[in-house]
mmCIF file of C-alpha atoms and ligand atoms in Angstrom:
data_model
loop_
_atom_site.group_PDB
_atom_site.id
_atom_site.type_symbol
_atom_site.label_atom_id
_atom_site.label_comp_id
_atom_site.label_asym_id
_atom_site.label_seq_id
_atom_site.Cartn_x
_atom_site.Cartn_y
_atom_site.Cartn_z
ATOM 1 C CA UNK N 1 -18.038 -15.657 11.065
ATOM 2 C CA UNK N 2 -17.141 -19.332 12.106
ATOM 3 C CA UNK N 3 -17.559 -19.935 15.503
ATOM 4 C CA UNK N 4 -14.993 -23.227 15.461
ATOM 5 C CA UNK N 5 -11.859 -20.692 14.710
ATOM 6 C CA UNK N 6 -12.218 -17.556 16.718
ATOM 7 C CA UNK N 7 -9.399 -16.189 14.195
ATOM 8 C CA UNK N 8 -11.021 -17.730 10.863
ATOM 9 C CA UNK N 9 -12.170 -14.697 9.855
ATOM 10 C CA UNK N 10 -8.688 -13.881 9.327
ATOM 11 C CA UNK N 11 -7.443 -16.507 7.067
ATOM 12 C CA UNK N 12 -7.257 -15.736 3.351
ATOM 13 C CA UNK N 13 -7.968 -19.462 1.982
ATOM 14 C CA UNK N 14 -9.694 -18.971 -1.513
ATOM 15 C CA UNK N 15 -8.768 -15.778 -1.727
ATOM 16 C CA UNK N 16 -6.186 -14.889 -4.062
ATOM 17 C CA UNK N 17 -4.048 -11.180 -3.706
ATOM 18 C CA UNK N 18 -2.616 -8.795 -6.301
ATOM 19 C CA UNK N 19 0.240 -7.045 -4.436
ATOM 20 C CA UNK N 20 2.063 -4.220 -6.220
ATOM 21 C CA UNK N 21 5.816 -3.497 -5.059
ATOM 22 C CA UNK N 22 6.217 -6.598 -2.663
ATOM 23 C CA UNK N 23 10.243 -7.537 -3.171
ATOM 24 C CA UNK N 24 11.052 -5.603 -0.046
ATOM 25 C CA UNK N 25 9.857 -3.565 3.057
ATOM 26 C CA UNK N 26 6.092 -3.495 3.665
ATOM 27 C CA UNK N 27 4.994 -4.919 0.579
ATOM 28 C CA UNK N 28 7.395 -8.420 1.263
ATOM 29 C CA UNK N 29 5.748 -8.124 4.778
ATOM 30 C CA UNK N 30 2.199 -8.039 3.206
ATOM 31 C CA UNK N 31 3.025 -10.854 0.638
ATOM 32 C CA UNK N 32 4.160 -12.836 2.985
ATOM 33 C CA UNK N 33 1.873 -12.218 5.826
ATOM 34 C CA UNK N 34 -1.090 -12.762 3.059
ATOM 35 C CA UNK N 35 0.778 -16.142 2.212
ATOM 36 C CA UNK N 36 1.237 -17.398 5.449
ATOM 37 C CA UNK N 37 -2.793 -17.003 5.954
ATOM 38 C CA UNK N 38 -3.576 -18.782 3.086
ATOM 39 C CA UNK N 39 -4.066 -16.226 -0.161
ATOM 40 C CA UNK N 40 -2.969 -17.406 -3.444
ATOM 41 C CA UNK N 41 -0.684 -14.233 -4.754
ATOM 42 C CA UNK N 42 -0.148 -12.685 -7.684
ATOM 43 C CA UNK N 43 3.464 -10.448 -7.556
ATOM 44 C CA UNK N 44 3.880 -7.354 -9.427
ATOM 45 C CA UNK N 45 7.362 -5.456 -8.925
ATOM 46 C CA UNK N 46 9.769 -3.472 -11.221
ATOM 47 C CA UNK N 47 12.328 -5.424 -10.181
ATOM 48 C CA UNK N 48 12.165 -8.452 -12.637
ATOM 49 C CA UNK N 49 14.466 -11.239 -10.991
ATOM 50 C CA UNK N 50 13.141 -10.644 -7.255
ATOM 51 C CA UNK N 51 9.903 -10.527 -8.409
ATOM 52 C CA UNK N 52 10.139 -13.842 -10.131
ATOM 53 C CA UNK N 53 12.332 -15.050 -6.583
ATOM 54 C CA UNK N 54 9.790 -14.408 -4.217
ATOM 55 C CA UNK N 55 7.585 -15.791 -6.540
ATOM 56 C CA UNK N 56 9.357 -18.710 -6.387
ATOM 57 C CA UNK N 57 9.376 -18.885 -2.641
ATOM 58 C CA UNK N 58 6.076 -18.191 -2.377
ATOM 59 C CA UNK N 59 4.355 -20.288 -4.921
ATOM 60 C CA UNK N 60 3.102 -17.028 -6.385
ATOM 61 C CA UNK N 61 2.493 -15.669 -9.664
ATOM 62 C CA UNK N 62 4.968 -13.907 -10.813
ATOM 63 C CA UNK N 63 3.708 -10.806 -13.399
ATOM 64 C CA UNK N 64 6.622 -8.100 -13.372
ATOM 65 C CA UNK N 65 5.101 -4.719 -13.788
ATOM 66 C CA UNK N 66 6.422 -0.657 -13.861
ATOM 67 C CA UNK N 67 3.356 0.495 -12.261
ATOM 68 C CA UNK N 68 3.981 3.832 -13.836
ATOM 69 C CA UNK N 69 3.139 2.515 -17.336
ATOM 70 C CA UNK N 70 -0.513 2.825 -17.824
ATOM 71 C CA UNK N 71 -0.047 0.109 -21.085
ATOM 72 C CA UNK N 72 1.600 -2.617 -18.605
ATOM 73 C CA UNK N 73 -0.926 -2.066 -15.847
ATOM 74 C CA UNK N 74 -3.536 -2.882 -18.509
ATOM 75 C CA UNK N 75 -1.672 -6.022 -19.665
ATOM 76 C CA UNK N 76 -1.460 -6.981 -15.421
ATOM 77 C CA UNK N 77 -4.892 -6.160 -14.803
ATOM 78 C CA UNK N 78 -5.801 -8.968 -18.012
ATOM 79 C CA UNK N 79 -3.732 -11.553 -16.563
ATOM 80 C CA UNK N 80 -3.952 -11.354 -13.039
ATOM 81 C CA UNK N 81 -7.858 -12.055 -13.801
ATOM 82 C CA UNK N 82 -7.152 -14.771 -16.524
ATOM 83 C CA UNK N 83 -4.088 -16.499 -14.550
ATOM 84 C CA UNK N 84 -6.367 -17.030 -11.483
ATOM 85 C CA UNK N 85 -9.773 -17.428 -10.316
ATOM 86 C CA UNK N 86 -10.124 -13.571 -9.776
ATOM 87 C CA UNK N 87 -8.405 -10.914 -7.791
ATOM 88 C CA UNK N 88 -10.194 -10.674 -4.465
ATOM 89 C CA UNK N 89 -7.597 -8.806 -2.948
ATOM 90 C CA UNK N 90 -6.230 -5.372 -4.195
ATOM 91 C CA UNK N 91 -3.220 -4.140 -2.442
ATOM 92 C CA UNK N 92 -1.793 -0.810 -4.141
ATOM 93 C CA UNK N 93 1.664 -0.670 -2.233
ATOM 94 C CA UNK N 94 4.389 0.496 -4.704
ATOM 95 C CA UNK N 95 5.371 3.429 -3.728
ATOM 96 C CA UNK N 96 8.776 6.766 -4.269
ATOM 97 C CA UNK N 97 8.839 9.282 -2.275
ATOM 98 C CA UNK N 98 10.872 11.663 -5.453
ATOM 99 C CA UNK N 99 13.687 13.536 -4.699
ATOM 100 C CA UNK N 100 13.320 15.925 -1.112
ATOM 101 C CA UNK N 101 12.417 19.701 -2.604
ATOM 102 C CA UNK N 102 9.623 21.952 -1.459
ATOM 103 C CA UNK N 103 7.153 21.634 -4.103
ATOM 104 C CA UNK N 104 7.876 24.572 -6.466
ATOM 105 C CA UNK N 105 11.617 23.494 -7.045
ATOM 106 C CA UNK N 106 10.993 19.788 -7.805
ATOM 107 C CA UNK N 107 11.614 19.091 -11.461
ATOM 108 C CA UNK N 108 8.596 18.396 -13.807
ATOM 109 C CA UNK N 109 10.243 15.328 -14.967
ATOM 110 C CA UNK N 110 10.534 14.225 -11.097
ATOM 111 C CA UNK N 111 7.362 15.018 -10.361
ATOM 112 C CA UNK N 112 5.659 13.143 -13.047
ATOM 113 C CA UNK N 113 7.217 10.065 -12.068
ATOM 114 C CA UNK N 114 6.059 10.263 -8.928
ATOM 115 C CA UNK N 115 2.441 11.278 -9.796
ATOM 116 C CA UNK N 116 2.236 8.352 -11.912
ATOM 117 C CA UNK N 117 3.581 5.510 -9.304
ATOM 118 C CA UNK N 118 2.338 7.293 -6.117
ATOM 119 C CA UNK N 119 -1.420 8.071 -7.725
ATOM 120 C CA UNK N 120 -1.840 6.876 -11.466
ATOM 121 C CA UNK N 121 -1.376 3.657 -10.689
ATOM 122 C CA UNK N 122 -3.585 3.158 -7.598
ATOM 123 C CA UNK N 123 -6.338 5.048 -9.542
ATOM 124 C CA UNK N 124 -5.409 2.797 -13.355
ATOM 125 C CA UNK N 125 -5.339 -0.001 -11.299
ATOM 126 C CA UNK N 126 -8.402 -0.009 -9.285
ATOM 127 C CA UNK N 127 -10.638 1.367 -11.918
ATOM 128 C CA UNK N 128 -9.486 -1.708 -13.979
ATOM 129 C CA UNK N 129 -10.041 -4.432 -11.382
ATOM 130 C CA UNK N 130 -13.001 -3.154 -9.261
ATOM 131 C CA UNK N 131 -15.389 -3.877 -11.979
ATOM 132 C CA UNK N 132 -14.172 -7.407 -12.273
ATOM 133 C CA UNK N 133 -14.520 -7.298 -8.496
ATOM 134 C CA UNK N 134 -18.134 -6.116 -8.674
ATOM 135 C CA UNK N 135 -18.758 -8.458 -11.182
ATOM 136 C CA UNK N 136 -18.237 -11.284 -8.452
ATOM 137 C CA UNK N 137 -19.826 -9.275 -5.797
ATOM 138 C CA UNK N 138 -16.718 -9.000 -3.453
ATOM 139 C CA UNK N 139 -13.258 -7.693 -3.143
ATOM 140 C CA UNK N 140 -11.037 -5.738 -0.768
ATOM 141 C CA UNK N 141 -8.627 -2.585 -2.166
ATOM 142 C CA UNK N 142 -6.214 -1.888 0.414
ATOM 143 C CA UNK N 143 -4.042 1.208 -0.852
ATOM 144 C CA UNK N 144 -0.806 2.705 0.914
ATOM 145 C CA UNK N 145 -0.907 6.289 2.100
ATOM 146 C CA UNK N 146 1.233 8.146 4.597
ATOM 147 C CA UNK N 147 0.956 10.210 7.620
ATOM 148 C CA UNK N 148 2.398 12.965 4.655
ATOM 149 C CA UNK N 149 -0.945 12.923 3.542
ATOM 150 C CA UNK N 150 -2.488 14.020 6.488
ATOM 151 C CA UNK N 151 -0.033 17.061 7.532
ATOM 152 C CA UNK N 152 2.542 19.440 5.896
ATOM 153 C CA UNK N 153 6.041 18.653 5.082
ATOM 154 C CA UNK N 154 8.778 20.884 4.401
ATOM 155 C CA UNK N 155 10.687 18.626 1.617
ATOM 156 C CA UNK N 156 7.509 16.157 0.809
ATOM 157 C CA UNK N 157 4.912 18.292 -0.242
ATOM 158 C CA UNK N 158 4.199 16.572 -3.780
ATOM 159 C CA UNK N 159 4.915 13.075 -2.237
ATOM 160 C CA UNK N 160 2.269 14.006 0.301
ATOM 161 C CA UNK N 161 0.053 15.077 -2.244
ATOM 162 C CA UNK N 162 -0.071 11.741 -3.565
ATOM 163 C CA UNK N 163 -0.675 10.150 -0.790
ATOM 164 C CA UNK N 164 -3.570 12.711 0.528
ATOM 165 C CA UNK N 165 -4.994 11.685 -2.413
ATOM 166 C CA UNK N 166 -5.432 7.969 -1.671
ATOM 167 C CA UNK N 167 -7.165 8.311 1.162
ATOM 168 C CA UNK N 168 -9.656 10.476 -0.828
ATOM 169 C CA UNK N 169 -9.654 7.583 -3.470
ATOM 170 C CA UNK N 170 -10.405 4.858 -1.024
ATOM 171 C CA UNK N 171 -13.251 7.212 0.567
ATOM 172 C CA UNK N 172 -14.599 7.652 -3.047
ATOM 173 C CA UNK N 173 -13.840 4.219 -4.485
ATOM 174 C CA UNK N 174 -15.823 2.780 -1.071
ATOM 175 C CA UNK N 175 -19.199 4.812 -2.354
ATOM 176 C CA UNK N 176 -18.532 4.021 -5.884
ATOM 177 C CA UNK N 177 -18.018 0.382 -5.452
ATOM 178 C CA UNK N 178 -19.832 -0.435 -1.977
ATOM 179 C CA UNK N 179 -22.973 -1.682 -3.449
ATOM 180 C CA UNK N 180 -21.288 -4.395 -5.399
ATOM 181 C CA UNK N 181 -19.758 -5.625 -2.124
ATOM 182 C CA UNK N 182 -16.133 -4.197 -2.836
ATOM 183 C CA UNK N 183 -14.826 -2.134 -0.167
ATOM 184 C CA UNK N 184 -12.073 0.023 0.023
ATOM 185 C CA UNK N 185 -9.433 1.653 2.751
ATOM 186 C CA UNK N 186 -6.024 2.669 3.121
ATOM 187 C CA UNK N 187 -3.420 2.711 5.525
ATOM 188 C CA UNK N 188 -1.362 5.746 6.693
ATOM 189 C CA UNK N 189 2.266 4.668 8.183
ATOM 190 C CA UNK N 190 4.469 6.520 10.031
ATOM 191 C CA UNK N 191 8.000 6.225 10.255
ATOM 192 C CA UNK N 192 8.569 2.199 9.372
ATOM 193 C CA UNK N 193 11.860 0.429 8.983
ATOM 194 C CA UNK N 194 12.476 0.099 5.201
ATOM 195 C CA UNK N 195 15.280 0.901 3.074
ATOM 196 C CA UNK N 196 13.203 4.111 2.983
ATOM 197 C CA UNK N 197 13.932 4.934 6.410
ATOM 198 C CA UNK N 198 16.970 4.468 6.339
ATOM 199 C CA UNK N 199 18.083 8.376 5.822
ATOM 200 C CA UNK N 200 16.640 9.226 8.760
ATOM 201 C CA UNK N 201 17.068 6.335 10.607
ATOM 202 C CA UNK N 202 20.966 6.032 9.963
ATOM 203 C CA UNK N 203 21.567 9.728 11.201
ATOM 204 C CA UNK N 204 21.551 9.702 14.930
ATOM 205 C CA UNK N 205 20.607 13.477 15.233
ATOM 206 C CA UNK N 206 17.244 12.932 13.109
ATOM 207 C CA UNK N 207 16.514 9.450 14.154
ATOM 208 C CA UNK N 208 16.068 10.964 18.151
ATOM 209 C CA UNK N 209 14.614 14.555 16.550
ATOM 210 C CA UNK N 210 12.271 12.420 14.513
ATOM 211 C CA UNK N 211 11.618 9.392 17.248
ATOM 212 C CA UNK N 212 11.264 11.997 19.588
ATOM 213 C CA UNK N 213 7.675 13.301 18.088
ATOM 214 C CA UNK N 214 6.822 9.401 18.286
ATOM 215 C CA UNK N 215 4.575 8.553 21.988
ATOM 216 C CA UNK N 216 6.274 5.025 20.676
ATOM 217 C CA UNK N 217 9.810 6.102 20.666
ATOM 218 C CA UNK N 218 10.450 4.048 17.816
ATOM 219 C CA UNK N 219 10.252 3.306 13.843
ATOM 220 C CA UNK N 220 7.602 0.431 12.985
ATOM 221 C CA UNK N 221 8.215 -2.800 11.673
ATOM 222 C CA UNK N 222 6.817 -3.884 7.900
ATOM 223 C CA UNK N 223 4.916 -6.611 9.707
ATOM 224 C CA UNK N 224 2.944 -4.423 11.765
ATOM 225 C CA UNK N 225 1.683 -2.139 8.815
ATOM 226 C CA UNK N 226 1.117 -5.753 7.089
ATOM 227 C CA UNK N 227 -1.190 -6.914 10.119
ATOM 228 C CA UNK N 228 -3.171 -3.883 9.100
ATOM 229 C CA UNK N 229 -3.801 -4.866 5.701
ATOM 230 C CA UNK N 230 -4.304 -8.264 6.528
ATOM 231 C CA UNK N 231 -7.382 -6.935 8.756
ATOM 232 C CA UNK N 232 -8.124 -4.806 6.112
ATOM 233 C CA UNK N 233 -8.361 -7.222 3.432
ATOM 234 C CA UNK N 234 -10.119 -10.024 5.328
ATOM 235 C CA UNK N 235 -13.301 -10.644 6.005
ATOM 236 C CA UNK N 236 -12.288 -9.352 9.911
ATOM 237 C CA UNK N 237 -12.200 -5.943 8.304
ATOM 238 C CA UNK N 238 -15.923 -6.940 6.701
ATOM 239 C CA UNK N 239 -17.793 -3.734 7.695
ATOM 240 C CA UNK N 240 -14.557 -1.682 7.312
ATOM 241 C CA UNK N 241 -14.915 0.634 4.115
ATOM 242 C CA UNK N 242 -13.722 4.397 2.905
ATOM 243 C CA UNK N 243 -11.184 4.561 5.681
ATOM 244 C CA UNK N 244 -7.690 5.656 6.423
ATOM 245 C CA UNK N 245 -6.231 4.019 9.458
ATOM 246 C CA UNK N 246 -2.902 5.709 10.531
ATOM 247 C CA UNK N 247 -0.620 3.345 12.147
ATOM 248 C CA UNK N 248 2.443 5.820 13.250
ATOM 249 C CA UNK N 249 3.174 5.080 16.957
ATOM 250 C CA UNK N 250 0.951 7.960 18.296
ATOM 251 C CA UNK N 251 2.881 10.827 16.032
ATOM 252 C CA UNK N 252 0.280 12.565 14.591
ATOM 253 C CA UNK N 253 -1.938 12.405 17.967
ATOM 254 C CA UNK N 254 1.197 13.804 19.858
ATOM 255 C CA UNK N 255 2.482 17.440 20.483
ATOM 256 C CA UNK N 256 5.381 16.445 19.974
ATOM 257 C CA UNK N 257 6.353 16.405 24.235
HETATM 258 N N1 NAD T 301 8.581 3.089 4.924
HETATM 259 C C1 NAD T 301 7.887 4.093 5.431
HETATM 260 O O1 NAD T 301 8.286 4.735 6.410
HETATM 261 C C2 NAD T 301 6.554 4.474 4.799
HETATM 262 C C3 NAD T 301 5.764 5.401 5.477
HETATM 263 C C4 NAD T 301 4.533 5.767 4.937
HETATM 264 C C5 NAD T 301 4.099 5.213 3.751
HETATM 265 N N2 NAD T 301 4.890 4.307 3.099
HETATM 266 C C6 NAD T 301 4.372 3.770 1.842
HETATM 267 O O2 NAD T 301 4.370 2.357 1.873
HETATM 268 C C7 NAD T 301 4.646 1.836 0.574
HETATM 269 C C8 NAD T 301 5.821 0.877 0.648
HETATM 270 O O3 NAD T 301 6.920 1.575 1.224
HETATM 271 P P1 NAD T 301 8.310 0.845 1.541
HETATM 272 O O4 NAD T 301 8.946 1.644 2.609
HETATM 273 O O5 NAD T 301 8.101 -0.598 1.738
HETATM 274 O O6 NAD T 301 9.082 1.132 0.168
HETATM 275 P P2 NAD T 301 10.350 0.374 -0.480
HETATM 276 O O7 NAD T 301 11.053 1.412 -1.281
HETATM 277 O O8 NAD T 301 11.101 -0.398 0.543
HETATM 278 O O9 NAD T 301 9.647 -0.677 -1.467
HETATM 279 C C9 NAD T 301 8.912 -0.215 -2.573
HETATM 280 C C10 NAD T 301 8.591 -1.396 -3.461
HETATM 281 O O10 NAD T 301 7.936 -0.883 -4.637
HETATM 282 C C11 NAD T 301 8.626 -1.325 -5.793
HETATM 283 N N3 NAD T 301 8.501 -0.306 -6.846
HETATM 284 C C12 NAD T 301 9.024 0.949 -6.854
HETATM 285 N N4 NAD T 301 8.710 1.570 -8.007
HETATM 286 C C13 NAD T 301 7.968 0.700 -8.728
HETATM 287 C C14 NAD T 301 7.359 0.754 -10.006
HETATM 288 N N5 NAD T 301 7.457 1.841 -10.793
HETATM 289 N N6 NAD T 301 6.658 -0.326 -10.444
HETATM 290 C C15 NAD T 301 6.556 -1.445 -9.667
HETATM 291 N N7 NAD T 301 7.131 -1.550 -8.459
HETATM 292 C C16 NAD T 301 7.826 -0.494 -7.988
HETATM 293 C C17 NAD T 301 10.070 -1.531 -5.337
HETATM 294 O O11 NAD T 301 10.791 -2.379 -6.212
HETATM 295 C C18 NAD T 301 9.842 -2.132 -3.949
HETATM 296 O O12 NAD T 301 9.571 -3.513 -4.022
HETATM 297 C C19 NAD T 301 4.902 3.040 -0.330
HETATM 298 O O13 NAD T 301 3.726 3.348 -1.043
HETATM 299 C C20 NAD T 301 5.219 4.147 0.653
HETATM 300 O O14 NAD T 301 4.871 5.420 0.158
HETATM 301 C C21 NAD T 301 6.109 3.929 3.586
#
């Protein structure tokens, strides 16, 4: 690490990012966190036009992508790696959380959807551009999870599923891929302020219910999840592999009192 900038091993110059889902909540905190340190970007979002925006803003590269389509992550994978230098960074953010049910009553059709953006694509994804990774003997997969993947939910269950999931795939994906120098962790959020949120966060009898099982006594911002990844994805978070870090305000370590 340089000793002439204490923080330097934070900076992302010469690195260059692939962010899934950044138009809004944490991923637009990531992309432009990531920005700000010096990462060149590469944007993939469903939505087209602020996907191309941000782009725009950010002197990224646009590529706009429906991670659920196994054909179009194949066509990002190809030119993310041909458009730039290489994708150092890997940050698997898009994310649905399907419609509330307990798991038996959530429609197949529902449930595949979410499968496929929650899981398919962090597992397509990686296993197309951890190789290339390899290949250059570095690279950093940060993928999002959820405190849902680490304890029952009454309405969640399948969206929990998913995201228990990814912190098995970033345990597995660190063994697979650690001797090529890639290394790979998730995050787990709590309760953040996105448009996601917002249901609970609008209803003043589930905001204090639910703030009330947070030590915190509060929702987290987008920009503290994206310091995470940020530490993650840098060469600060060098010896940092296979991990889930849960960043929820103290919830899950709390009785609830
Ligand atoms: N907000 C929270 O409280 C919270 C808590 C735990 C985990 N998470 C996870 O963090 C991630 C981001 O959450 P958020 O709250 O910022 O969500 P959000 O709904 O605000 O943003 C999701 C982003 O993903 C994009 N997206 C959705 N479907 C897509 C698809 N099929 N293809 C490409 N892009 C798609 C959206 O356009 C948007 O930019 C998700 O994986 C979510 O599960 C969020």
């Amino acid at each position: 690490m340089p000793t002439s900038d204490p923080l330097g091993a934070f900076r992302l110059e010469g690195k260059t990012a692939l962010i899934t889902g950044p138009t809004r909540g944490i991923g637009l905190a990531i992309a432009r966190l990531f920005a700000g340190a010096g990462a060149g970007l590469v944007l993939a979002d469903i939505d087209a036009p602020a996907c191309d925006a941000l782009a725009a803003t950010l002197g990224a590269i646009s590529l706009p992508t429906d991670v659920s389509d196994a054909a179009a992550l194949a066509r990002l994978a190809d030119q993310a790696e041909a458009q730039t230098g290489g994708i150092d960074i890997l940050v698997c953010n898009a994310g649905i959380a399907g419609t509330p049910a307990p798991m038996h009553a959530m429609a197949e059709s529902d449930r595949d959807t979410l499968y496929a953006v929650n899981l398919l694509h962090p597992l397509r994804l990686t296993g197309l551009i951890a190789p290339y990774m390899a290949a250059r003997g570095r690279g950093s997969i940060v993928l999002l999870s959820s405190i849902a993947g680490l304890r029952g939910n009454a309405m969640l269950g399948h969206y929990g599923m998913t995201k228990a999931a990814l912190a098995q795939l970033a345990r597995n994906l660190a063994v697979e891929w650690g001797p090529s120098g890639v290394r790979a962790n998730a995050i787990a959020p709590g309760l953040i302020e996105t448009e996601w949120a917002g249901a609970i966060l609008s209803s003043p009898d589930r905001a204090e219910r639910r703030l009330g099982l947070t030590p915190l006594r509060r929702a987290g911002s987008p920009e503290e999840i994206a310091a995470t990844a940020l530490y993650l994805a840098s060469d600060a978070g060098g010896f940092t592999t296979g991990q889930t870090i849960v960043v929820d305000g103290g919830t899950l370590i709390s009785d609830g009192s």
